[in-house]
Coordinates of C-alpha atoms and ligand atoms in Angstrom, one line a residue:
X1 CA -40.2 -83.5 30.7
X2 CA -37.9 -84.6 27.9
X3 CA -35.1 -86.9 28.6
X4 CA -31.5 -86.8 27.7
X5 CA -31.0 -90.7 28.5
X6 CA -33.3 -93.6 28.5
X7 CA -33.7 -95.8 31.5
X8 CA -33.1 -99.4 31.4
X9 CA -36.7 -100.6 32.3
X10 CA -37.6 -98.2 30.0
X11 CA -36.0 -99.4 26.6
X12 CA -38.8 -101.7 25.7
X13 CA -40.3 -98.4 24.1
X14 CA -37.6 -98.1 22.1
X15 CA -36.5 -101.2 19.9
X16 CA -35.0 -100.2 16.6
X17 CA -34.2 -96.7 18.1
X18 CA -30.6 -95.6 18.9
X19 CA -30.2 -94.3 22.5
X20 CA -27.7 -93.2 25.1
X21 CA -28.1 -95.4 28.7
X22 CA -26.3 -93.7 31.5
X23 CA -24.5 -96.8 33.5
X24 CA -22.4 -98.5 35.5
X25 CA -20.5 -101.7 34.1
X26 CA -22.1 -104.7 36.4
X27 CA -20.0 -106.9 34.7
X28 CA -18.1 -107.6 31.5
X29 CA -16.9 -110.9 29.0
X30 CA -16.0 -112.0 25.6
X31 CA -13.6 -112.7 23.3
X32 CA -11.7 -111.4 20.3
X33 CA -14.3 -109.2 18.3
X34 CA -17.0 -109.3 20.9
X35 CA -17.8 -107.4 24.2
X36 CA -20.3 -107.9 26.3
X37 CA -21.3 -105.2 28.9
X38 CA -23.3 -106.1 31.5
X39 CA -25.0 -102.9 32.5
X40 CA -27.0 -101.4 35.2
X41 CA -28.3 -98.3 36.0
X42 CA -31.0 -99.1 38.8
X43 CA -34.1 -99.8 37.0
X44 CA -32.3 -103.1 36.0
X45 CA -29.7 -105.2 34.5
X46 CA -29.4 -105.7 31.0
X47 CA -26.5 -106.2 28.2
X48 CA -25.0 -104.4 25.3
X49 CA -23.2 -106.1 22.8
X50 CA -20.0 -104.4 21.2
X51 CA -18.8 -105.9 18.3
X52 CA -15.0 -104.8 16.3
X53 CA -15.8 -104.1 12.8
X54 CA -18.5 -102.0 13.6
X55 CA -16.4 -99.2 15.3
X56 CA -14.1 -99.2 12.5
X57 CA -16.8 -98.5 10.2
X58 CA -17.9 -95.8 12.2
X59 CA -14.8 -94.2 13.4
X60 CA -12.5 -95.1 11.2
X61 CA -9.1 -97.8 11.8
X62 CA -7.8 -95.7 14.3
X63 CA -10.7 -94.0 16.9
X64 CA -12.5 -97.2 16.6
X65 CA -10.0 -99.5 17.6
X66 CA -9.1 -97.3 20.3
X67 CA -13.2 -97.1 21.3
X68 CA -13.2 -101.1 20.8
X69 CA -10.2 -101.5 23.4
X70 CA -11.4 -99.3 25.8
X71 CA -15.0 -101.1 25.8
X72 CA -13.0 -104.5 26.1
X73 CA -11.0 -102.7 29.2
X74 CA -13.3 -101.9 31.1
X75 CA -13.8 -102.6 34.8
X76 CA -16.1 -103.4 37.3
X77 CA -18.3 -100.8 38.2
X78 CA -16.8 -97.7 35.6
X79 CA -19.8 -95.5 34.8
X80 CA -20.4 -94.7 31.3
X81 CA -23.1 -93.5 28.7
X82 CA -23.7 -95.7 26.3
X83 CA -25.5 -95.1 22.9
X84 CA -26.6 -98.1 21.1
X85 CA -29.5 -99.7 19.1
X86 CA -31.9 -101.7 21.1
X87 CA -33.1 -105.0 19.9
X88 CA -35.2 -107.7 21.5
X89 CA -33.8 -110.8 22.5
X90 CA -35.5 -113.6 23.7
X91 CA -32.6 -115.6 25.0
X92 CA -31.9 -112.9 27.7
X93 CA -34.0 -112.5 30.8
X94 CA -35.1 -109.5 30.2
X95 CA -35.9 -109.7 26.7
X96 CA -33.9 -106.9 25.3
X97 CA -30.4 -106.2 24.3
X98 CA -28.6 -102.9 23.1
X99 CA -26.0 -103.1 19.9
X100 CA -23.3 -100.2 20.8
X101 CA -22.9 -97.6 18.6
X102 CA -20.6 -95.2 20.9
X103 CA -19.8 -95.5 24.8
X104 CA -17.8 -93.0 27.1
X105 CA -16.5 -93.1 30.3
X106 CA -18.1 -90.9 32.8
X107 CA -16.1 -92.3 36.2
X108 CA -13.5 -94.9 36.5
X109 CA -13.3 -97.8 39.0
X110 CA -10.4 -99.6 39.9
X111 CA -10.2 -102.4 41.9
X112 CA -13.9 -102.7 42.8
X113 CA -13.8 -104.7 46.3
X114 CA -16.6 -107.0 45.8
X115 CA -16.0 -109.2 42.6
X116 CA -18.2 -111.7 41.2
X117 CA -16.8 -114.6 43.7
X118 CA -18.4 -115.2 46.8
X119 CA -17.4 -113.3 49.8
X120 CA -18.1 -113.4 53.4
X121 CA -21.0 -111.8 55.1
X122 CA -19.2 -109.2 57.8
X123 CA -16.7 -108.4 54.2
X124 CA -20.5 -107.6 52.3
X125 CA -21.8 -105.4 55.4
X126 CA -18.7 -103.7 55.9
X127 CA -19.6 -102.6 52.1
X128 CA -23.2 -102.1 52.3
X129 CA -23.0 -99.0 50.3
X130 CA -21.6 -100.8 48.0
X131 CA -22.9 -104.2 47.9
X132 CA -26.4 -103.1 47.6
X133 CA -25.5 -102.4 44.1
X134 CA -25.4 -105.9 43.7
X135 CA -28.5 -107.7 41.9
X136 CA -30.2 -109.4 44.6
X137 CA -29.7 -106.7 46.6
X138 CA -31.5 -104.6 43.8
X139 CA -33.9 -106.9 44.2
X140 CA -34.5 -106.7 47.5
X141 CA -35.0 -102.5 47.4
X142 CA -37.6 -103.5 45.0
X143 CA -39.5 -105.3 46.7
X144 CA -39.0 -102.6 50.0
X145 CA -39.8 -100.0 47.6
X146 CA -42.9 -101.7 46.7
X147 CA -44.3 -102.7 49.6
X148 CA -44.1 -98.9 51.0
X149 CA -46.1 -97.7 48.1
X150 CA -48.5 -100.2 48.1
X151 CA -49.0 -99.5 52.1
X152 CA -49.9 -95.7 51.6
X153 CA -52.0 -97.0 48.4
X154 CA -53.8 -99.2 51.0
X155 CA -54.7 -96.9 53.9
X156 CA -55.3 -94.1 51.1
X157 CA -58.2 -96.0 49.6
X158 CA -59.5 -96.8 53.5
X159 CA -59.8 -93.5 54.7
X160 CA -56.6 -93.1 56.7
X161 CA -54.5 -90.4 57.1
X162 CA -50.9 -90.3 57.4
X163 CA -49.4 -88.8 60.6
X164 CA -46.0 -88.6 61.7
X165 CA -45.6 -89.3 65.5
X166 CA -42.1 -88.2 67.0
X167 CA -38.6 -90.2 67.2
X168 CA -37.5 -87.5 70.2
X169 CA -39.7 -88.8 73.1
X170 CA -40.0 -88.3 77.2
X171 CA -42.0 -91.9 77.4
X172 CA -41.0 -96.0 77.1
X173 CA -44.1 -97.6 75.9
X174 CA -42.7 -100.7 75.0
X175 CA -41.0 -101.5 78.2
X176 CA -37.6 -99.6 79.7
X177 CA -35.3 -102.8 79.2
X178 CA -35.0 -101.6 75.2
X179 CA -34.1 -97.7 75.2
X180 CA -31.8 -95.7 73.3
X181 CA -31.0 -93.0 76.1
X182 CA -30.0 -89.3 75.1
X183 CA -29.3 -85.9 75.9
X184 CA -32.5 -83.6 75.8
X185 CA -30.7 -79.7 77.1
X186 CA -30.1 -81.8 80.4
X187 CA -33.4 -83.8 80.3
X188 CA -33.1 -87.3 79.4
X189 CA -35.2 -88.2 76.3
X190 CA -35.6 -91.3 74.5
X191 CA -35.8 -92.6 70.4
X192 CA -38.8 -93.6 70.1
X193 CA -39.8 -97.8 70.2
X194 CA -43.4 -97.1 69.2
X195 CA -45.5 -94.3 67.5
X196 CA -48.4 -95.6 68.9
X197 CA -49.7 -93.8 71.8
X198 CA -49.5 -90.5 69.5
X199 CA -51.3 -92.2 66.8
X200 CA -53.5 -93.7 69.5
X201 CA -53.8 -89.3 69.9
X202 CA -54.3 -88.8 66.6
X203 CA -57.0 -91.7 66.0
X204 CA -59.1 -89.1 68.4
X205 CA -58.6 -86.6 66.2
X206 CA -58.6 -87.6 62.9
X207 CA -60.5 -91.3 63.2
X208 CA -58.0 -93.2 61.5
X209 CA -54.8 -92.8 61.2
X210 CA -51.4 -94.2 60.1
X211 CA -47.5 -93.8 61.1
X212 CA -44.5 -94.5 58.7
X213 CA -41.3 -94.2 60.7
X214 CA -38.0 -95.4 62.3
X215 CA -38.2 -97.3 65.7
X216 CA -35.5 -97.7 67.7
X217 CA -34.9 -100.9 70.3
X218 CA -32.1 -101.0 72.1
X219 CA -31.9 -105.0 72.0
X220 CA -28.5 -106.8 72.5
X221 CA -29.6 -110.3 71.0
X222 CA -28.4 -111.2 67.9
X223 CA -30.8 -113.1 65.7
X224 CA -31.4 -113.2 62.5
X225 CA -34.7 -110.9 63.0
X226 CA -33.8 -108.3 65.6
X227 CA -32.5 -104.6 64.3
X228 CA -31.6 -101.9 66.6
X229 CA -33.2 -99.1 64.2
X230 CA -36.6 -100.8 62.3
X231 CA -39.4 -99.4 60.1
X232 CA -42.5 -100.0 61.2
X233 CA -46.0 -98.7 59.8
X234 CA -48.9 -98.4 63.2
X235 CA -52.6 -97.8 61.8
X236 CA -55.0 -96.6 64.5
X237 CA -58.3 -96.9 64.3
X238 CA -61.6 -95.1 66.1
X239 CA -64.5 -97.2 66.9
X240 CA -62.5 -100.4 65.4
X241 CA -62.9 -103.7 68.4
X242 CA -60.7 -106.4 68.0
X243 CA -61.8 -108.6 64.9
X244 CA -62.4 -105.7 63.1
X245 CA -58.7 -104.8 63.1
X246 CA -58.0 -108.2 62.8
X247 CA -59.9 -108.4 58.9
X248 CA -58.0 -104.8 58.2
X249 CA -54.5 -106.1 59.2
X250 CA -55.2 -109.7 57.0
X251 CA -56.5 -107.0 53.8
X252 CA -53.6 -105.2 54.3
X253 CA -50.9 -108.1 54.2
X254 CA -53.0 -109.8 51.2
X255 CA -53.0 -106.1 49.8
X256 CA -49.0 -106.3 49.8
X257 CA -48.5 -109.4 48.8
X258 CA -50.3 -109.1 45.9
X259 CA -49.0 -105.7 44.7
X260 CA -45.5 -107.9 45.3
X261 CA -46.8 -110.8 43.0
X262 CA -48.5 -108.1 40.5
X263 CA -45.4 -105.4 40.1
X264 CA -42.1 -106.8 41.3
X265 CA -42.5 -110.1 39.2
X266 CA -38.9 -109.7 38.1
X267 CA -37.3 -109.2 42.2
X268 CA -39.0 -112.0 43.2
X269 CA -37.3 -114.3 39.9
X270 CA -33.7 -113.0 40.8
X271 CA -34.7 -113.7 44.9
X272 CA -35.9 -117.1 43.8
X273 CA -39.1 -117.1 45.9
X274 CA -41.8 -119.3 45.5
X275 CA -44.3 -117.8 44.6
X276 CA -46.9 -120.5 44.9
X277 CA -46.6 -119.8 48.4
X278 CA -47.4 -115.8 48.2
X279 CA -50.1 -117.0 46.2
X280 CA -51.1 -119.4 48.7
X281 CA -51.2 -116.6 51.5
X282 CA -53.3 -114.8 49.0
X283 CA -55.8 -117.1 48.7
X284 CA -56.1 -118.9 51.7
X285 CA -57.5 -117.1 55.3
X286 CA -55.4 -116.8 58.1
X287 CA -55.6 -119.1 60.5
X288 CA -56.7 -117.3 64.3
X289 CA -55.8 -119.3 67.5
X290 CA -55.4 -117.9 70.8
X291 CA -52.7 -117.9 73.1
X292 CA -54.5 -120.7 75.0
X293 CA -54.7 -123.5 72.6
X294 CA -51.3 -122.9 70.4
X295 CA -50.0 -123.4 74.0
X296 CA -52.0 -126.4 74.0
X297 CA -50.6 -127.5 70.5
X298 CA -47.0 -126.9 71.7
X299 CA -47.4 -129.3 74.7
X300 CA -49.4 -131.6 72.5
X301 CA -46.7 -132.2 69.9
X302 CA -43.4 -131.4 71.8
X303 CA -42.5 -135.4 72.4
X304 CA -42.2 -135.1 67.8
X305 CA -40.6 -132.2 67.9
X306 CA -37.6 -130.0 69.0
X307 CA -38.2 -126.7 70.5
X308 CA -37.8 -126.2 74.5
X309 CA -40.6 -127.3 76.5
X310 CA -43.3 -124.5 77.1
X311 CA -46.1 -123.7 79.7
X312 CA -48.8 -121.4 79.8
X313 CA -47.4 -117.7 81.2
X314 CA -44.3 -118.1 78.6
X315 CA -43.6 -115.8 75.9
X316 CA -43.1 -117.9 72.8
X317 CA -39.4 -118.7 71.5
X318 CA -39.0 -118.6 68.0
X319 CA -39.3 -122.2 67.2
X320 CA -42.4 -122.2 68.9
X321 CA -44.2 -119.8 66.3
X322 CA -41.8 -121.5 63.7
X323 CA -43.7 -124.7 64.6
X324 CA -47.1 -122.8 65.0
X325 CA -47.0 -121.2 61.7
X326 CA -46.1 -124.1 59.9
X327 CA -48.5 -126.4 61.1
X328 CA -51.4 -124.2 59.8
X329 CA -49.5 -122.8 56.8
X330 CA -50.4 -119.7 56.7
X331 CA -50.1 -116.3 58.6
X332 CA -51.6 -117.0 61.7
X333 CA -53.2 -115.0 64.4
X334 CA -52.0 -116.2 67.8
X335 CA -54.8 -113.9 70.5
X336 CA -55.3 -113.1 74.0
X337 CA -51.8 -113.3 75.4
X338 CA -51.2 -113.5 79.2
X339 CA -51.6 -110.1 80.5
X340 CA -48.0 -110.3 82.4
X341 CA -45.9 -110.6 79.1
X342 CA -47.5 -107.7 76.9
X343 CA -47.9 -103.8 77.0
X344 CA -49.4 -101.7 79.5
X345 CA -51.9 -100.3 77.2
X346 CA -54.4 -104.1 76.3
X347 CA -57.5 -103.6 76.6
X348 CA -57.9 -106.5 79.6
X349 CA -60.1 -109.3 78.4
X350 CA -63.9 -108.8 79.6
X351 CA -64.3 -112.0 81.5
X352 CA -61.0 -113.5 81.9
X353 CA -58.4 -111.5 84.4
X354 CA -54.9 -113.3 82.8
X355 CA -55.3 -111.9 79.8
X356 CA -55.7 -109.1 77.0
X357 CA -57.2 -108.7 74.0
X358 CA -54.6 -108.6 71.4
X359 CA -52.5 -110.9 68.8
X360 CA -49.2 -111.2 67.0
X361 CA -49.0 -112.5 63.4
X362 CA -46.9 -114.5 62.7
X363 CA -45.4 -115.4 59.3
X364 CA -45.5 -119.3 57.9
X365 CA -41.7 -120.7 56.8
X366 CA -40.4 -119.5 60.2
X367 CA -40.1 -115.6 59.4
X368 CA -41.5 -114.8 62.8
X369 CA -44.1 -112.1 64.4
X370 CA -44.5 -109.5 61.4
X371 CA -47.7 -107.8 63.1
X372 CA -48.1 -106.8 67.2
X373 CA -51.5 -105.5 67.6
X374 CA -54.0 -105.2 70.6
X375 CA -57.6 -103.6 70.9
X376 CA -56.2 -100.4 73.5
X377 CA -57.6 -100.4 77.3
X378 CA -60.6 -97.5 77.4
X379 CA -60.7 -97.1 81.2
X380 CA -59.3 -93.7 82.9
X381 CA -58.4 -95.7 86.1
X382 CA -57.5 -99.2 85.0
X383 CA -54.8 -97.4 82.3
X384 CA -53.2 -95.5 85.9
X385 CA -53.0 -98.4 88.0
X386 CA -51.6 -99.9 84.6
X387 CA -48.7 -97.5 84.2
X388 CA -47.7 -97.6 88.2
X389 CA -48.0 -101.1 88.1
X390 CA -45.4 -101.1 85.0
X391 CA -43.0 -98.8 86.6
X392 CA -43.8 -95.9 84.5
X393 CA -44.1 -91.8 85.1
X394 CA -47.8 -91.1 85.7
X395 CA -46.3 -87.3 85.2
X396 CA -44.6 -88.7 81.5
X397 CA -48.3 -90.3 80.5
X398 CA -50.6 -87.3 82.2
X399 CA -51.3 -86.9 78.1
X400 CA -51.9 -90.2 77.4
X401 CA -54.1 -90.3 80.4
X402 CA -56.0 -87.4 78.9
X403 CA -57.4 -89.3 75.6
X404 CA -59.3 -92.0 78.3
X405 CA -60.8 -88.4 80.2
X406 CA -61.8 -86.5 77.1
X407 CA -64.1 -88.9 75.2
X408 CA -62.4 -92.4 75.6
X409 CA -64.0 -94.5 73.0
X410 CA -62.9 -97.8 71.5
X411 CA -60.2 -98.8 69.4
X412 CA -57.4 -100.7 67.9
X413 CA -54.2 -100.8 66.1
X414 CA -51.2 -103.0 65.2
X415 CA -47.9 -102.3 64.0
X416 CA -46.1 -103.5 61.0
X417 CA -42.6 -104.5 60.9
X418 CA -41.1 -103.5 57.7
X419 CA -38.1 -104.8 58.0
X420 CA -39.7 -108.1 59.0
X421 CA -42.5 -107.7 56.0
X422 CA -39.5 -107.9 53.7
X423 CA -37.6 -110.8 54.8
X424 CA -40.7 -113.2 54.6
X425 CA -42.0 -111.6 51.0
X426 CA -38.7 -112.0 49.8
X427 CA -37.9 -115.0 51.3
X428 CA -34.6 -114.0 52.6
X429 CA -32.6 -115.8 55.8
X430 CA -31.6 -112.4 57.7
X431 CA -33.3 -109.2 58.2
X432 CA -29.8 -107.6 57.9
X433 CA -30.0 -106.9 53.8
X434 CA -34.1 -105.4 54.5
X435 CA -32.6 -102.3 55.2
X436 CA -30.1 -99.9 53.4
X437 CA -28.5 -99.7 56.5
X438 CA -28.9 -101.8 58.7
X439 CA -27.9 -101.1 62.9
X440 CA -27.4 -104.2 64.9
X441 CA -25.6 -104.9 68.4
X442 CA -22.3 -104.4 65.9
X443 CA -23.0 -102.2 63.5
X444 CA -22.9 -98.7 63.3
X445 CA -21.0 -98.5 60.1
X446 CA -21.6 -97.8 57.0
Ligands
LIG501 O1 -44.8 -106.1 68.8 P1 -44.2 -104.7 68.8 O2 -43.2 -104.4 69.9 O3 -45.5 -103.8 68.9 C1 -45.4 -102.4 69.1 O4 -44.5 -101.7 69.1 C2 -46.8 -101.8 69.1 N1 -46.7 -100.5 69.8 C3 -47.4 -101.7 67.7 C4 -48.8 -101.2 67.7 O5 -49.7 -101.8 68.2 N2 -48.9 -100.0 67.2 O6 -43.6 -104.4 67.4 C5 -44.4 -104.4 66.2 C6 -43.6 -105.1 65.1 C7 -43.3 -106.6 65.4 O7 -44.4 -107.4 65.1 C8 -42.2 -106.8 64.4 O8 -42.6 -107.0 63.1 C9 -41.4 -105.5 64.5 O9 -42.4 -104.5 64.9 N3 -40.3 -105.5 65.4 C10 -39.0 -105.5 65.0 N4 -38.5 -105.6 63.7 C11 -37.1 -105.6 63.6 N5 -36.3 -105.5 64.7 C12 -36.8 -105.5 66.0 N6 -36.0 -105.4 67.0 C13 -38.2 -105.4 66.1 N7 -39.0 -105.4 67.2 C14 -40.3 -105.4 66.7
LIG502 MG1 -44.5 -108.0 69.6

C-alpha cells in the first residue's frame, strides 16, 4: 500500500526525509521568527518548528511571509498537511521533531470550546466528541484499544472461540430490578445485562467460548463505577470447575496488564500511572479469600477503620472491598458468596447450603469488582426450582433448561468489565472517560 502522508508514530522511519503529516493543530506558541505547532493526528502528539527566513528563501518575500503569518495564525484544532523535515530531538518527549518546509490548511476552527485551561467536568462530557481529542483522553483509547486486542490475542492462543450472544433478549438473568425495557412487535423484550447463558449454549457446542459486547443495566446510582451501557468480555468454559477458571481469569488479567506495560508505554507516561504497581500485579499471585473470612476481616478491623459495620448475608459496599483489596495488595479473589445475594445460575456449594461456588475480583487501589464469575449449577431440577424461586419465566428459560437435559456437564465462566478494566490499568478516578460515550443516569448525549 503506498502512502500519501506519514503518520505521526510513524516518522521515526523517516529522519532526514521531507514528509507531509496530515493534522490537526493541538496547540500552538512562539515568538517573532519562530512557530511552534503542536500537532496531532491520532497516533500521537508531536511538534513542528516553523521558522521566518526559511519561507522567504523558499517562496520568495511575498508567499512566504504570507505562509509564515498564516502558520503563526493558526488556531486551535484547524486541520492541515504539513510537509517538513523530520529530525530527532531528545529534549522532546517523543524524541522527534519536524522542521516545516510548507503547511496548508485543510479545515478551519474557530473558537474551539475547550482551550488549554481547566474546565469543568459536565462542560467536558457535554463535549465528549470533542474532548476525547484531548491527550489524556488519547491516552486513555490506547490503553482501551489495547486491552481489546490483547483479550482476543489471549483466548486465541487458548483455544477459544469468539461468539456473539444477542443484545435483543426475552430473559433477565441478572435480576429484573436493572432492565432496559422495549418494544419487540408488541412483545416486550429486553437489552441484554449478560451474554452468558448463550455463551453458557455455546460452551456445549463449541467447548470454549468467548463474548465481546455491550451490556446494558438499567442502574440509577451514580458512582464513579456504574454505566448504564458497559463492555464486558464472558469466556465459558466446558469441563472447567472452579479453580480452574480461577488460574485462566488471573492469566488473563496478568496477560493484559502486561501487554499494557509492554505496548502502551507512552499512555500510561501521559496518564501518570505507576507502574511499579502493574508490575507488582504482574508478579505477585492473587490473593483468594472467601466470602466467609473477608467478612471476618471486616468485623475484625472495623473499630480502625471507616466503612459501615457489616455482617455475614451482606453484599459488600465499596469500601469494604476498598479495604479488602488493599490490605492484601493485589487483585483478590473474594469466593463462595451467600447463595441469597448472587445469580440464579451458582453452582450451590457441595456441602454447605448458604452458599455458591463463585467469586468476584476485585481490583487493589479501590477500583472495585472487575471480574463476576461462578462455576454454573449442572442439575436439571435444582436450576427450575432456581428460576421459580427467583421470580423468573420457566417458559423464557425452557432453552436454558434444555443445556442441563441434553448432556449437562460442568463448567465455568466470569465476565470481564471493560469499562472497569480500564479505569484500574489506567489509574483513572471515574469510569466515565473508559468509554467513547459514556450513558449514565444523565447522559444520553453526545
Ligand atoms: O458481576 P456481573 O453482574 O456478572 C455477570 O453479568 C455475569 N453474567 C458474568 C459471567 O459470569 N459471565 O458483571 C460482570 C462485570 C463486573 O464484575 C463489572 O466489572 C462489570 O461487569 N459491571 C459493570 N461495569 C460498569 N458498569 C456497570 N453498571 C457494571 N455492572 C457490572
Ligand atoms: Mg458482580
Amino acid at each position: 500500500m503506498s502512502k500519501k502522508y506519514v503518520s505521526i508514530i510513524d516518522v521515526k522511519n523517516h529522519v532526514g526525509q521531507e514528509v507531509t503529516i496530515g493534522a490537526w493543530v493541538a496547540n500552538k506558541s512562539g515568538k517573532g521568527k519562530l512557530a511552534f505547532l503542536q500537532l496531532r493526528d491520532g497516533t500521537a502528539f508531536f511538534q513542528a518548528v516553523a521558522f521566518k527566513p526559511n519561507f522567504i528563501e523558499k517562496f520568495g518575500e511575498e508567499v512566504g511571509l504570507e505562509k509564515f503569518n498564516t502558520i503563526k495564525k493558526l488556531s486551535q484544532e484547524t486541520s492541515v498537511l504539513v510537509k517538513g523535515i523530520v529530525k530527532e530531538d531528545e529534549r522532546s518527549k517523543f524524541g522527534y521533531e519536524l522542521d516545516v518546509v510548507d503547511l496548508e490548511v485543510v479545515g478551519e476552527s474557530n473558537e474551539y470550546p475547550i482551550t488549554p485551561k481547566e474546565h469543568g467536568t459536565d462542560f467536558l462530557m457535554d463535549h465528549r466528541h470533542l474532548w476525547l481529542r484531548s491527550r489524556k483522553q488519547h491516552a486513555i483509547m490506547l490503553i482501551r484499544n489495547e486491552l481489546i486486542r490483547a483479550t482476543y490475542e489471549f483466548f486465541n492462543k487458548e483455544g477459544f472461540i469468539k461468539i456473539d450472544s444477542p443484545i435483543l433478549t426475552g430473559s433477565a438473568p441478572e435480576g429484573t430490578t436493572e432492565l432496559f425495557e422495549t418494544d419487540y412487535f408488541g412483545q416486550p423484550a429486553f437489552l441484554s445485562q449478560t451474554g452468558q447463558l448463550y455463551a453458557e449454549a455455546g460452551a456445549m457446542a463449541l467447548g470454549k467460548v468467548f463474548t465481546f459486547g455491550p451490556t446494558f443495566r438499567a442502574e440509577k446510582s451514580k458512582t464513579r463505577r456504574h454505566l448504564t451501557e458497559f463492555w464486558m468480555i464472558e469466556p465459558e468454559m466446558a469441563f472447567v470447575q472452579h479453580e480452574e477458571s480461577l488460574d485462566i481469569q488471573e492469566a488473563y488479567i496478568k496477560f493484559l496488564i502486561k501487554a499494557v506495560l509492554d505496548n502502551q508505554g507512552y499512555a500510561l507516561e501521559v496518564l501518570e500511572r505507576d507502574r511499579s504497581l502493574l508490575e507488582k500485579y504482574l508478579k505477585e499471585p492473587f490473593k483468594r479469600v472467601t466470602y466467609d473470612d473477608a467478612i471476618a476481616l471486616l468485623q475484625e478491623k472495623a473499630a480502625e477503620n471507616d466503612y459501615e459495620p457489616i455482617e455475614w448475608g451482606d453484599d459488600f459496599g465499596s469500601p469494604h472491598e476498598t479495604f479488602v483489596s488493599n490490605y492484601y495488595g493485589v487483585p483478590t479473589f473474594i469466593m463462595n458468596y451467600p447463595k441469597a445475594i448472587k445469580a440464579f445460575y451458582m453452582k450451590p456449594h457441595p456441602t454447605r447450603d448458604d452458599v455458591v461456588i463463585c467469586a468476584d475480583l476485585i481490583a487493589p487501589e479501590g477500583y472495585g469488582e472487575i471480574i463476576g464469575g461462578s462455576e454454573r449449577a449442572t442439575d436439571y431440577d435444582y436450576l427450575k426450582t432456581k428460576i421459580a424461586e427467583f421470580g423468573l419465566s420457566e417458559e423464557e428459560y425452557g432453552w436454558y433448561l434444555d443445556l442441563r437435559k441434553y448432556g449437562s456437564v460442568p463448567h465455568s465462566g466470569f465476565g470481564l468489565g471493560l469499562e472497569r478494566m480500564v479505569t484500574f490499568v489506567t489509574g483513572n478516578e471515574h469510569i466515565r472517560e473508559a468509554i467513547p460515550f459514556p450513558r449514565m443516569l444523565h447522559r444520553l448525549k453526545p
